[in-house]
Short mmCIF file of C-alpha atoms and ligand atoms in Angstrom, two decimals:
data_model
loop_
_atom_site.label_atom_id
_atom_site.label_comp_id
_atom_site.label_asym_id
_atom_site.label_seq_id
_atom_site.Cartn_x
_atom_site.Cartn_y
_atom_site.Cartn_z
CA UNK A 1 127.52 56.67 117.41
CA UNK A 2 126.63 60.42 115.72
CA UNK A 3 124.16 61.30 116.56
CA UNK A 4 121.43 61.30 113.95
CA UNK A 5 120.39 65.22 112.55
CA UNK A 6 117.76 66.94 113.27
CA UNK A 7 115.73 69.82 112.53
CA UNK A 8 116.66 72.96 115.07
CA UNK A 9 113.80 73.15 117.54
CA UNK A 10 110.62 75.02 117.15
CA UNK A 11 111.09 75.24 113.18
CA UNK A 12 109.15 72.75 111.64
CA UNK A 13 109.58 70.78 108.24
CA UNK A 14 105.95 71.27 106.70
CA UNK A 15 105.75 67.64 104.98
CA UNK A 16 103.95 66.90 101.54
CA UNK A 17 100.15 65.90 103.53
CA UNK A 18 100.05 70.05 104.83
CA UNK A 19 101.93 71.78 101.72
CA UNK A 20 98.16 71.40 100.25
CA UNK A 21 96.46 72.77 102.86
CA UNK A 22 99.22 75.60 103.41
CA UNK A 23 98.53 76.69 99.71
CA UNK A 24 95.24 76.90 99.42
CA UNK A 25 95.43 79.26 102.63
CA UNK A 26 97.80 81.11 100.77
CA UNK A 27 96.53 81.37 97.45
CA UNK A 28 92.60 82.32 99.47
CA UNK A 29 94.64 85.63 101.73
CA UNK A 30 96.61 86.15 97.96
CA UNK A 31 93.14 86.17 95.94
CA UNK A 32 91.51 88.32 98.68
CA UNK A 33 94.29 91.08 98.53
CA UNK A 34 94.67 91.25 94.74
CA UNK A 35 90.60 91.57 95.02
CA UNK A 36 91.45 95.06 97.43
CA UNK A 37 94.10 96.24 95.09
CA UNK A 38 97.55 95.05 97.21
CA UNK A 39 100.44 94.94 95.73
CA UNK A 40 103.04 91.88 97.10
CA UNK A 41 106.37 92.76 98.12
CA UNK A 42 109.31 91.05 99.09
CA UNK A 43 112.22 92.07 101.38
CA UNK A 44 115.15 89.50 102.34
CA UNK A 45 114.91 87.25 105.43
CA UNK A 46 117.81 88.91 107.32
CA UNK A 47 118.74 92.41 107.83
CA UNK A 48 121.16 94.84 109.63
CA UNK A 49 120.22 93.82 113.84
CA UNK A 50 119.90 98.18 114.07
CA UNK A 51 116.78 97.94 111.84
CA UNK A 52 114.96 95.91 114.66
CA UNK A 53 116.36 97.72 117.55
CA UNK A 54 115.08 101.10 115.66
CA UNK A 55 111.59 100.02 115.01
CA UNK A 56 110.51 97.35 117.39
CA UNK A 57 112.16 99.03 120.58
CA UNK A 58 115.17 98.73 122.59
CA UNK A 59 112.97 97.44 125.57
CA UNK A 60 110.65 94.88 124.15
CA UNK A 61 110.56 90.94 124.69
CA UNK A 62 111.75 90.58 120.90
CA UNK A 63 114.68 93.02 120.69
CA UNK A 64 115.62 91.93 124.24
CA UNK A 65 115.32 88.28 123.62
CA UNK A 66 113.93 86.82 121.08
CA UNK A 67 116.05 87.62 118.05
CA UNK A 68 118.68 85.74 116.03
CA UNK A 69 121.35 87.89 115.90
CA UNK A 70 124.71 86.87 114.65
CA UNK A 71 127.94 88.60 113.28
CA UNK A 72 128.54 87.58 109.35
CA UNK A 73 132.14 87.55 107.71
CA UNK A 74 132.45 91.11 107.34
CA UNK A 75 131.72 91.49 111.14
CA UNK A 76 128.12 93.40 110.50
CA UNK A 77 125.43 92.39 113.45
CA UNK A 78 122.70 90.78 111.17
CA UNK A 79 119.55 89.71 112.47
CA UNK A 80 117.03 87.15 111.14
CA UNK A 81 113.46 89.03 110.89
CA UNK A 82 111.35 88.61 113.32
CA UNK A 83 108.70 90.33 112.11
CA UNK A 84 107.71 91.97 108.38
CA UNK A 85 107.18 95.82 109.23
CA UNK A 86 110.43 97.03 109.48
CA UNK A 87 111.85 95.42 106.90
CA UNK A 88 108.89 96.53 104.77
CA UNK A 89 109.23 100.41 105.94
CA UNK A 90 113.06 100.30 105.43
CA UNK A 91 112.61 98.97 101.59
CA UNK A 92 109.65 101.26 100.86
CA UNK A 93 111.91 104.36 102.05
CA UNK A 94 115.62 102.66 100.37
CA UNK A 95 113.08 102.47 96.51
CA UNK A 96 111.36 106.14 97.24
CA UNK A 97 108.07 104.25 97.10
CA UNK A 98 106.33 106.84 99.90
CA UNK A 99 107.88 109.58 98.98
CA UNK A 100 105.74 111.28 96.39
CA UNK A 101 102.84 110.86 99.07
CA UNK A 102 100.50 108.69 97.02
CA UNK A 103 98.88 105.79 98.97
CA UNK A 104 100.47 102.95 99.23
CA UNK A 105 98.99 98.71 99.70
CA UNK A 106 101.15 96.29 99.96
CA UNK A 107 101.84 92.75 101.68
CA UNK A 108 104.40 90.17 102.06
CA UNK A 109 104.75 86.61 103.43
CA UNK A 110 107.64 84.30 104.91
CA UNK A 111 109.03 83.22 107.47
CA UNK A 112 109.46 84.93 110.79
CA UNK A 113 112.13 84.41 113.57
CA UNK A 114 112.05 84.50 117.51
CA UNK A 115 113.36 82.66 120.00
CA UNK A 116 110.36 82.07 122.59
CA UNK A 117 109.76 78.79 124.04
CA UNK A 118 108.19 76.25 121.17
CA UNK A 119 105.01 74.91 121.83
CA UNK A 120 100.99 74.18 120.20
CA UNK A 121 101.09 77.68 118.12
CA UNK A 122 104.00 78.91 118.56
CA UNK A 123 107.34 78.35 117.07
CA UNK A 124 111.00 79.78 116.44
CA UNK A 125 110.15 80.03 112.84
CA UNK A 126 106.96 80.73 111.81
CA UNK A 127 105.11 82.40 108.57
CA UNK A 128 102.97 85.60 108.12
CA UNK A 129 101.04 87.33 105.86
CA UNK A 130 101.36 90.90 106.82
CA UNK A 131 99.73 93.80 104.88
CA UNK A 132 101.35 97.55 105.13
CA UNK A 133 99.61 100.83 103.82
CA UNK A 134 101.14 104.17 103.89
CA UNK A 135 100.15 107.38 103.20
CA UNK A 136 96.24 107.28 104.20
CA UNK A 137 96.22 108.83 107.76
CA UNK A 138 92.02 108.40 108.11
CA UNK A 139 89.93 105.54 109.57
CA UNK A 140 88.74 104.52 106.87
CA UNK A 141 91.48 102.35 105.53
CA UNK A 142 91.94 100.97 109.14
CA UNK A 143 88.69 100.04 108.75
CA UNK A 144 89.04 98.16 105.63
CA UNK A 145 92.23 96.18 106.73
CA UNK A 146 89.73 94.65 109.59
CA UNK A 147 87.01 94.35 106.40
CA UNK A 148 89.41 92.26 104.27
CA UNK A 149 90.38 89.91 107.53
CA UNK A 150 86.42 89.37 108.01
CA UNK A 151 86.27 89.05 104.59
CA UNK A 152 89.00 86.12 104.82
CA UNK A 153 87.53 84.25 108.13
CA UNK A 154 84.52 83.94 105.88
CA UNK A 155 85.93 82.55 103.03
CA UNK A 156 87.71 80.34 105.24
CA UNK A 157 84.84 78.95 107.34
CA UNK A 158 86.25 80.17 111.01
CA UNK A 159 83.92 83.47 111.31
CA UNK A 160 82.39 82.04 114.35
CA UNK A 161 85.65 81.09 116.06
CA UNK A 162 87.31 84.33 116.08
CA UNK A 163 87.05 87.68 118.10
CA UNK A 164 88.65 91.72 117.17
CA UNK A 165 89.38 93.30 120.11
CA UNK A 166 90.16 96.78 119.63
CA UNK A 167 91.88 99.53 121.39
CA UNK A 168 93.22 103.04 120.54
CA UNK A 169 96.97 103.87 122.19
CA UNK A 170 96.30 107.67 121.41
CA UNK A 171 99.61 110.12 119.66
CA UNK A 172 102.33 109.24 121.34
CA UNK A 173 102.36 112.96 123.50
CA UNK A 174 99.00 111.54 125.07
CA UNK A 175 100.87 108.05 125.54
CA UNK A 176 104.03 110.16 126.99
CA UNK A 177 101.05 111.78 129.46
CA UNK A 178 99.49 108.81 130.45
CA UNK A 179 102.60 106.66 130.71
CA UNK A 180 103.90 109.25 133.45
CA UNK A 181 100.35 109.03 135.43
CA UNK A 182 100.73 105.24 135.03
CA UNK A 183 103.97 104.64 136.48
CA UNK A 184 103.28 107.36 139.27
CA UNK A 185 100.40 105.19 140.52
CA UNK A 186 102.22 102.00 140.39
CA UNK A 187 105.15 103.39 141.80
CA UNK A 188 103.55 104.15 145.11
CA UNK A 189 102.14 100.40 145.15
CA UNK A 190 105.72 99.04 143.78
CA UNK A 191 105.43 95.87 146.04
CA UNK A 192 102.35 94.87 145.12
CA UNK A 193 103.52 94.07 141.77
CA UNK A 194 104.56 91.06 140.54
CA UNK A 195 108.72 90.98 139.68
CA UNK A 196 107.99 91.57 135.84
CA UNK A 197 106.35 94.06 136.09
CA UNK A 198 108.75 95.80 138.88
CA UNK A 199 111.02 95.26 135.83
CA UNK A 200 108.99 96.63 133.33
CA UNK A 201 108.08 99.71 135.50
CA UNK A 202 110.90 101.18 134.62
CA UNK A 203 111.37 99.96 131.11
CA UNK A 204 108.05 99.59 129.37
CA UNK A 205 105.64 100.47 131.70
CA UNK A 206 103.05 100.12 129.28
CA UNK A 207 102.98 96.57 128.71
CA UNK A 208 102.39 96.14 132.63
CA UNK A 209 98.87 96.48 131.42
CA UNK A 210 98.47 93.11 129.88
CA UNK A 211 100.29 91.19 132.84
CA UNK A 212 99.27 88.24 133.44
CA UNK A 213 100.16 88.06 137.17
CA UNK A 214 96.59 88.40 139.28
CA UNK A 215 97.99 90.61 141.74
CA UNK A 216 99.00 93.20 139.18
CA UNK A 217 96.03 92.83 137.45
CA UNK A 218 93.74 93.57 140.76
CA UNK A 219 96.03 96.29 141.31
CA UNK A 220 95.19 97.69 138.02
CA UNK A 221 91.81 97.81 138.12
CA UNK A 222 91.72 101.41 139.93
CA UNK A 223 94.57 102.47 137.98
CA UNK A 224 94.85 105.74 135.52
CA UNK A 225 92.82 104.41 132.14
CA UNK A 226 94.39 105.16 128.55
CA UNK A 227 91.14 105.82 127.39
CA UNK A 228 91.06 109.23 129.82
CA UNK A 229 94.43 110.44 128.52
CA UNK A 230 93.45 109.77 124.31
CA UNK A 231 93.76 113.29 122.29
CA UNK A 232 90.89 114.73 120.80
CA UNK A 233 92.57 113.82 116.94
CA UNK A 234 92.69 109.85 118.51
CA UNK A 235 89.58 110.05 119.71
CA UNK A 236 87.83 111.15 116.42
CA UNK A 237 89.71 108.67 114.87
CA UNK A 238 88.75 105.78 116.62
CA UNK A 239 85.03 106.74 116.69
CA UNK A 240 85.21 106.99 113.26
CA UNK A 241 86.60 103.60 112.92
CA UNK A 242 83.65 102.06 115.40
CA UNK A 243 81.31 103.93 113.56
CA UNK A 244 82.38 102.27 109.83
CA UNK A 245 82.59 98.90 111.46
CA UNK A 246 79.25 99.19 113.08
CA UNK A 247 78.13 100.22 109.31
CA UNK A 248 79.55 97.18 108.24
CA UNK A 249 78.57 94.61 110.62
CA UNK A 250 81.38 93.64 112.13
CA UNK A 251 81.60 92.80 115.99
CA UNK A 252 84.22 94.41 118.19
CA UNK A 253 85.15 93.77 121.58
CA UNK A 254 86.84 97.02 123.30
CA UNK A 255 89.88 95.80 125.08
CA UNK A 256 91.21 99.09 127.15
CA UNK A 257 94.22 96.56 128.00
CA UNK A 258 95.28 96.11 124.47
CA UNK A 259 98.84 97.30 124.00
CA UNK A 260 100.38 95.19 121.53
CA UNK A 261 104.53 94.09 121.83
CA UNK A 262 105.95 96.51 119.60
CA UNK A 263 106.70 99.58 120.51
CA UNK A 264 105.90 101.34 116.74
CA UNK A 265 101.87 101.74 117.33
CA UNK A 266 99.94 104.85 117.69
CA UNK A 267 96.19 105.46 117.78
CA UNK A 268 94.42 102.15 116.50
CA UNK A 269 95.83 98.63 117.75
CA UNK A 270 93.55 95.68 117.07
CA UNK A 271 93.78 91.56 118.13
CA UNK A 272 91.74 88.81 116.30
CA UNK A 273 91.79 86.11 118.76
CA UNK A 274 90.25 82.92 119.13
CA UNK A 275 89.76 80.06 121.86
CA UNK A 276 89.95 77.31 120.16
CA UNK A 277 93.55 76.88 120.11
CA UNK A 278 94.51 77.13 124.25
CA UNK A 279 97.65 79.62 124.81
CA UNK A 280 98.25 81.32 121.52
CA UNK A 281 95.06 82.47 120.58
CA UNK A 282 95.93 85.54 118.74
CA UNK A 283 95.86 84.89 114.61
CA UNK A 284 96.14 88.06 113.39
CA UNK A 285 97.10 91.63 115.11
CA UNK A 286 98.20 94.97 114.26
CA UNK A 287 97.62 98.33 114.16
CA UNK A 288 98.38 102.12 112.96
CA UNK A 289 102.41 103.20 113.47
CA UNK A 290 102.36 106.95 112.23
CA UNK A 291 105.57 108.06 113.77
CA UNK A 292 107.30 105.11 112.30
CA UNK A 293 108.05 105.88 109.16
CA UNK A 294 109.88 109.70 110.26
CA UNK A 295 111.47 107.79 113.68
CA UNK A 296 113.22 105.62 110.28
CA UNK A 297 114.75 108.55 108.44
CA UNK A 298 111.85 109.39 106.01
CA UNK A 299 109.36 112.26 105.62
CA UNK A 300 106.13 111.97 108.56
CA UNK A 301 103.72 109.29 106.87
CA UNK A 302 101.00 107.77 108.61
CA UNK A 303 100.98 103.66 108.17
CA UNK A 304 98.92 101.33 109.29
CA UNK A 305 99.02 97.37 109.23
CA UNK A 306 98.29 94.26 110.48
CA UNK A 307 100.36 90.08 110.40
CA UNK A 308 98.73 86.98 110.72
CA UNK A 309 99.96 84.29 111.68
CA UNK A 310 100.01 81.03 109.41
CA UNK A 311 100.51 77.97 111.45
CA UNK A 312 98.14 79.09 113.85
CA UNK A 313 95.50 79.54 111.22
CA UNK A 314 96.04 76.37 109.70
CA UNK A 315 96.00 74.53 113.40
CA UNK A 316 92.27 76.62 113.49
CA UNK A 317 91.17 75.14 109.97
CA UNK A 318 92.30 71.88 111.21
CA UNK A 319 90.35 72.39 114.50
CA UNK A 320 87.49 73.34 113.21
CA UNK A 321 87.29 70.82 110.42
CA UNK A 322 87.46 73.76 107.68
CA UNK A 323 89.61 71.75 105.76
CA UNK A 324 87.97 71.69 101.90
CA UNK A 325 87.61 67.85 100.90
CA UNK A 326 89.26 68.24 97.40
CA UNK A 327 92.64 68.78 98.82
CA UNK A 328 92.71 65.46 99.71
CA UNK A 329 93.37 64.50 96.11
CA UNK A 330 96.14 65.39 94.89
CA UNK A 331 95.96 63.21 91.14
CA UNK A 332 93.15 63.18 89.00
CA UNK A 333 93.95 60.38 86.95
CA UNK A 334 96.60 57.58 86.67
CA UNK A 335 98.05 56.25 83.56
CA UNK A 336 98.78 52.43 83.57
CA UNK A 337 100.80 51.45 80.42
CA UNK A 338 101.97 47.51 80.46
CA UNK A 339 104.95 46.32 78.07
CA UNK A 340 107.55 48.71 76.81
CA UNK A 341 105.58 49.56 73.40
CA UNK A 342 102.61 50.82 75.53
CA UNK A 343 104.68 52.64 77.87
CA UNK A 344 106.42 54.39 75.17
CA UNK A 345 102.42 55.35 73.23
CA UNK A 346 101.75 56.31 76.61
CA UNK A 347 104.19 59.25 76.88
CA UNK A 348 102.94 60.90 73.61
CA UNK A 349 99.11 60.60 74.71
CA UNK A 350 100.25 61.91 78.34
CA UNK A 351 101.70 64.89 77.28
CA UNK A 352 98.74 65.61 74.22
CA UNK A 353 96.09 65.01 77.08
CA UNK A 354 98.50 67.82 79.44
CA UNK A 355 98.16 70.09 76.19
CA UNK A 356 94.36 69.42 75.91
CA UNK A 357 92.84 69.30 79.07
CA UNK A 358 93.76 72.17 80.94
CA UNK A 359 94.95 71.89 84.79
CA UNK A 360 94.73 67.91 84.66
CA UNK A 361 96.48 66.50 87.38
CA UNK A 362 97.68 63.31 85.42
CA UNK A 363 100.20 60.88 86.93
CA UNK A 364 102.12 58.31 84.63
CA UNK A 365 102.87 54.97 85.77
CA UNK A 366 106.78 55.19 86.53
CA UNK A 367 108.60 51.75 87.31
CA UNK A 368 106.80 49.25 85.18
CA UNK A 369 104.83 46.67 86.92
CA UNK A 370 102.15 44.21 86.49
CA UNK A 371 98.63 45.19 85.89
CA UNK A 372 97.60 44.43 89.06
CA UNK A 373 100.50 46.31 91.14
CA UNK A 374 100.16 49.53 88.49
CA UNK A 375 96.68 49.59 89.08
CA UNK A 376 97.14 48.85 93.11
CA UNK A 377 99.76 52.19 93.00
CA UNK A 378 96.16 54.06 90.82
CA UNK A 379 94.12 53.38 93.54
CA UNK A 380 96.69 54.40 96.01
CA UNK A 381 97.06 57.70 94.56
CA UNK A 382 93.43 58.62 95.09
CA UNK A 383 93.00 59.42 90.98
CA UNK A 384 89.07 59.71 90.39
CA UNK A 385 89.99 57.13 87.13
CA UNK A 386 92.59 55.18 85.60
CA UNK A 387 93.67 55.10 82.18
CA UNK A 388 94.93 51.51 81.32
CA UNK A 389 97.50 51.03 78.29
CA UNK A 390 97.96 47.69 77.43
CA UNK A 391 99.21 45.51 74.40
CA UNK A 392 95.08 45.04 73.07
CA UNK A 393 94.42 48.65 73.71
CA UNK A 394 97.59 49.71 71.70
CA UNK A 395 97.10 47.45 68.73
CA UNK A 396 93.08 48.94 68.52
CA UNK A 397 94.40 52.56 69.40
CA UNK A 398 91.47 52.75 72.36
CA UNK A 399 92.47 53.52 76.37
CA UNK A 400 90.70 51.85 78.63
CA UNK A 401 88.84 54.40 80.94
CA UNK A 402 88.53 52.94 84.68
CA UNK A 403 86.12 54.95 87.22
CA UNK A 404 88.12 54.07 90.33
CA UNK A 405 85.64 55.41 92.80
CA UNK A 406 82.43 53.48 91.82
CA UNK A 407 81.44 56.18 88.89
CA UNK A 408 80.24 53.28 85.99
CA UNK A 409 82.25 50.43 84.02
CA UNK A 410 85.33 50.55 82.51
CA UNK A 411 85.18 51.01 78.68
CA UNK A 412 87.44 52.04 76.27
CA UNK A 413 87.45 55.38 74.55
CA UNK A 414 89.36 56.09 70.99
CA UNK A 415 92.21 57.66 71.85
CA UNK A 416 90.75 61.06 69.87
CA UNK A 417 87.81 61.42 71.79
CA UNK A 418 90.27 60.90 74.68
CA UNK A 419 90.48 64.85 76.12
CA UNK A 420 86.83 65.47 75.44
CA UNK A 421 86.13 62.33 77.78
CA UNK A 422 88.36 62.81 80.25
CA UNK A 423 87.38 66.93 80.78
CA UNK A 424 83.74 65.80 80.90
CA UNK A 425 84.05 63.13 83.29
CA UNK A 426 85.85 65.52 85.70
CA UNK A 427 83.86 68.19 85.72
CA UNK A 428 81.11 65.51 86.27
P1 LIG B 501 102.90 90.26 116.12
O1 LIG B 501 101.71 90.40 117.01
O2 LIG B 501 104.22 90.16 116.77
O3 LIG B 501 102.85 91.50 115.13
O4 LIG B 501 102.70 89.00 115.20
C1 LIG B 501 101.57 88.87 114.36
C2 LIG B 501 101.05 87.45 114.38
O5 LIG B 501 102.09 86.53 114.06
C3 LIG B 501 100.58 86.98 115.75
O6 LIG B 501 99.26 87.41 116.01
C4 LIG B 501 100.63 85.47 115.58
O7 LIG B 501 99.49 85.00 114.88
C5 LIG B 501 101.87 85.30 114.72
N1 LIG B 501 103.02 84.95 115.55
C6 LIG B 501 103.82 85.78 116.25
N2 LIG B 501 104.78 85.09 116.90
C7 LIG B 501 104.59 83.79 116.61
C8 LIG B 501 105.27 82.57 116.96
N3 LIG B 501 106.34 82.57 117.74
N4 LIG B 501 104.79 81.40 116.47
C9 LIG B 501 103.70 81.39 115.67
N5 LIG B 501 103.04 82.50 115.29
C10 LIG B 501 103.46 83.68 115.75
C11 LIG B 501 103.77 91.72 114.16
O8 LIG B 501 104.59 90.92 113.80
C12 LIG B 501 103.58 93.04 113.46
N6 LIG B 501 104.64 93.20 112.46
C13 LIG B 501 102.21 93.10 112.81
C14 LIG B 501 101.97 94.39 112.11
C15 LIG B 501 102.09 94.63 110.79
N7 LIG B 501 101.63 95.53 112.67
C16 LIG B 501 101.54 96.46 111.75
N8 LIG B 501 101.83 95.92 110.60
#
């Protein structure tokens, strides 16, 4: 027997009963940024493999193996993105869009690809909504990336259930300085540290930091701190960034062992995490990558943004029953037309109501029927009322108007007065 297809593991089909609940996320994070002045961009979904290398780093867990890399016809290594930034620094330097040195908002959103191991939160494809600014070097506009996010968790409902942790990784001369004190220290206690890190040591001795091994972590406590080696410029800047989120309100945890995956960051990296979701509990992260842009090809421009991820803030809505009501009803009303001269009236008055009542959400009977199975299929749909066509209504040029959720009696209603009815009763 074949066996029967399937889709690849860890990328998910997202069926008709979340597509709702998917766009309404999307169209709240869309709203928000048009509201702060972001422009969307969009960049294709695979790109030369070099890009990644360039930008993410040689040594990281996604360049070294996480990334779907293949060789196309003409024998170029492509990669599928695993991530927006590079993609979105390579097309704002191929269009000349940083260039003249003017600021810069942007944001995208699609799907992401790495190959970790699927499970609750995290996938082989997944979707973010990343945000990129060039050209503003100050705290100030990291500051209102982290705004706009706290901004979003309110409109959202999930304030409560999530956490910024904050850290500052310094230029990357005072990262080359501590980096060297780092692995000095942990080379003299080499066996005490668990076999990743031993790896990583040599590789990318930074991320040793957030091990999750216990022994390297007990070893760590008396090591070197990042926070002694910061530069005088990184340390302005990321009391100046404390001091406009205090302004504003917002609650920070310092996390000295925040070093994000990527190797791109300078200066401010930042987490929003939650625990309500066991392994994966990051739902947004990013931070400032002011060398990336020049370590690309194009002129020194400082940049600074941040991803979140979808699914995982969906799973959190879902969690924390945030999920708005009204998305559960997808039709507003349901035509029922019996015979074929009703069904036929009932086309014209469909598509005049469509014209008349703006963003109806009508559904026509389709496949005949019975009264009693059309209007079984109505009260399946979960319409608010149904509209019933039949052979009496027709020959008196009236609708009857059914409340299918215990809102009053049916009556009829000339079909003239039809729209005005209808757009009343809704907004009712
Ligand atoms: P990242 O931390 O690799 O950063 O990913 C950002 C977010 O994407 C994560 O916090 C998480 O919510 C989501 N995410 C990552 N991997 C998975 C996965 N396998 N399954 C589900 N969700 C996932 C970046 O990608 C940077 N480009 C962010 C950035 C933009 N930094 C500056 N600008």
């Amino acid at each position: 027997m074949t066996k029967s297809l399937q889709a690849i593991r860890g990328m998910n089909d997202i069926l008709p009963e979340q597509t709702p609940l998917w766009r309404y996320f999307e169209g709240t994070v869309a709203g928000l940024l048009d509201g702060y002045g972001y422009r969307q961009i969009r960049m294709p979904i695979v790109e030369f493999t070099e890009l990644f290398k360039r930008s993410i780093g040689e040594v990281t867990d996604i360049v070294e193996k996480e990334m779907y890399t293949f060789e196309d016809r003409n024998g170029d290594s492509l990669t599928l993105r695993p991530e927006g930034t590079a993609a979105c620094v390579r097309a704002v330097l191929e269009h000349g869009i940083t260039g003249s040195g003017q600021p810069q908002k942007l944001w995208y959103i699609g799907p992401m690809f790495r190959h970790e191991r699927p499970q609750k939160g995290r996938y082989r494809q997944f979707h973010q909504i990343g945000v990129e600014v060039f050209n503003l070097a100050g705290p100030d506009i990291d500051a209102e990336l982290i705004l706009l996010t706290w901004r979003l968790w309110g409109a959202l409902g999930i304030r409560d259930a999530v956490t910024l942790e904050l850290n500052s990784l310094g230029t990357s001369e005072a990262r080359a300085r501590y980096r060297d004190a780092l692995v000095a220290f942990l080379s003299e206690r080499l066996e005490q540290l668990d076999e990743d890190s031993q790896r990583r040591l040599k590789s990318n001795p930074l991320r040793i930091l957030d091990s999750k091994a216990p022994q390297t972590q007990a070893l760590l406590g008396d090591a070197p701190k990042l926070a002694d080696y910061l530069d005088d410029e990184s340390r302005v800047h990321f009391d100046g960034l404390k001091a406009r989120l205090d302004a504003a309100g917002i609650p920070y945890v310092i996390n000295p062992k925040l070093v994000r995956g990527l190797d791109y960051y300078s200066k401010t990296v930042f987490e929003w995490t939650t625990d309500k979701l066991g392994a994966q509990g990051t739902v947004c992260a990013g931070g400032r990558y002011d060398g990336l842009v020049e370590q690309m090809g194009g002129k020194p421009t400082p940049g600074v943004g941040f991803a979140m991820g979808i699914e995982r803030l969906i799973l959190l809505l879902e969690t924390l029953e945030q999920v708005p009501e009204a998305l559960a009803r997808q039709v507003d009303v349901y035509l029922c037309a019996i015979g074929e001269a009703a069904e036929l009236a009932a086309l014209t008055l469909s598509e005049q109501l469509r014209d008349q009542v703006p963003g109806l959400r009508l559904q026509v009977n389709a496949g005949s029927g019975s009264f009693k199975s059309q209007f079984k299929k109505a009260d399946k749909s979960g319409a608010l009322f149904a509209l019933v066509l039949g052979e009496d209504e027709l020959a008196q040029e009236v609708i009857g108007f059914k409340p299918l959720r215990g809102q009053g009696e049916q009556q009829n209603v000339a079909w003239g007065a039809l729209a005005e009815h209808l757009a009343s009763a809704l907004q009712a």
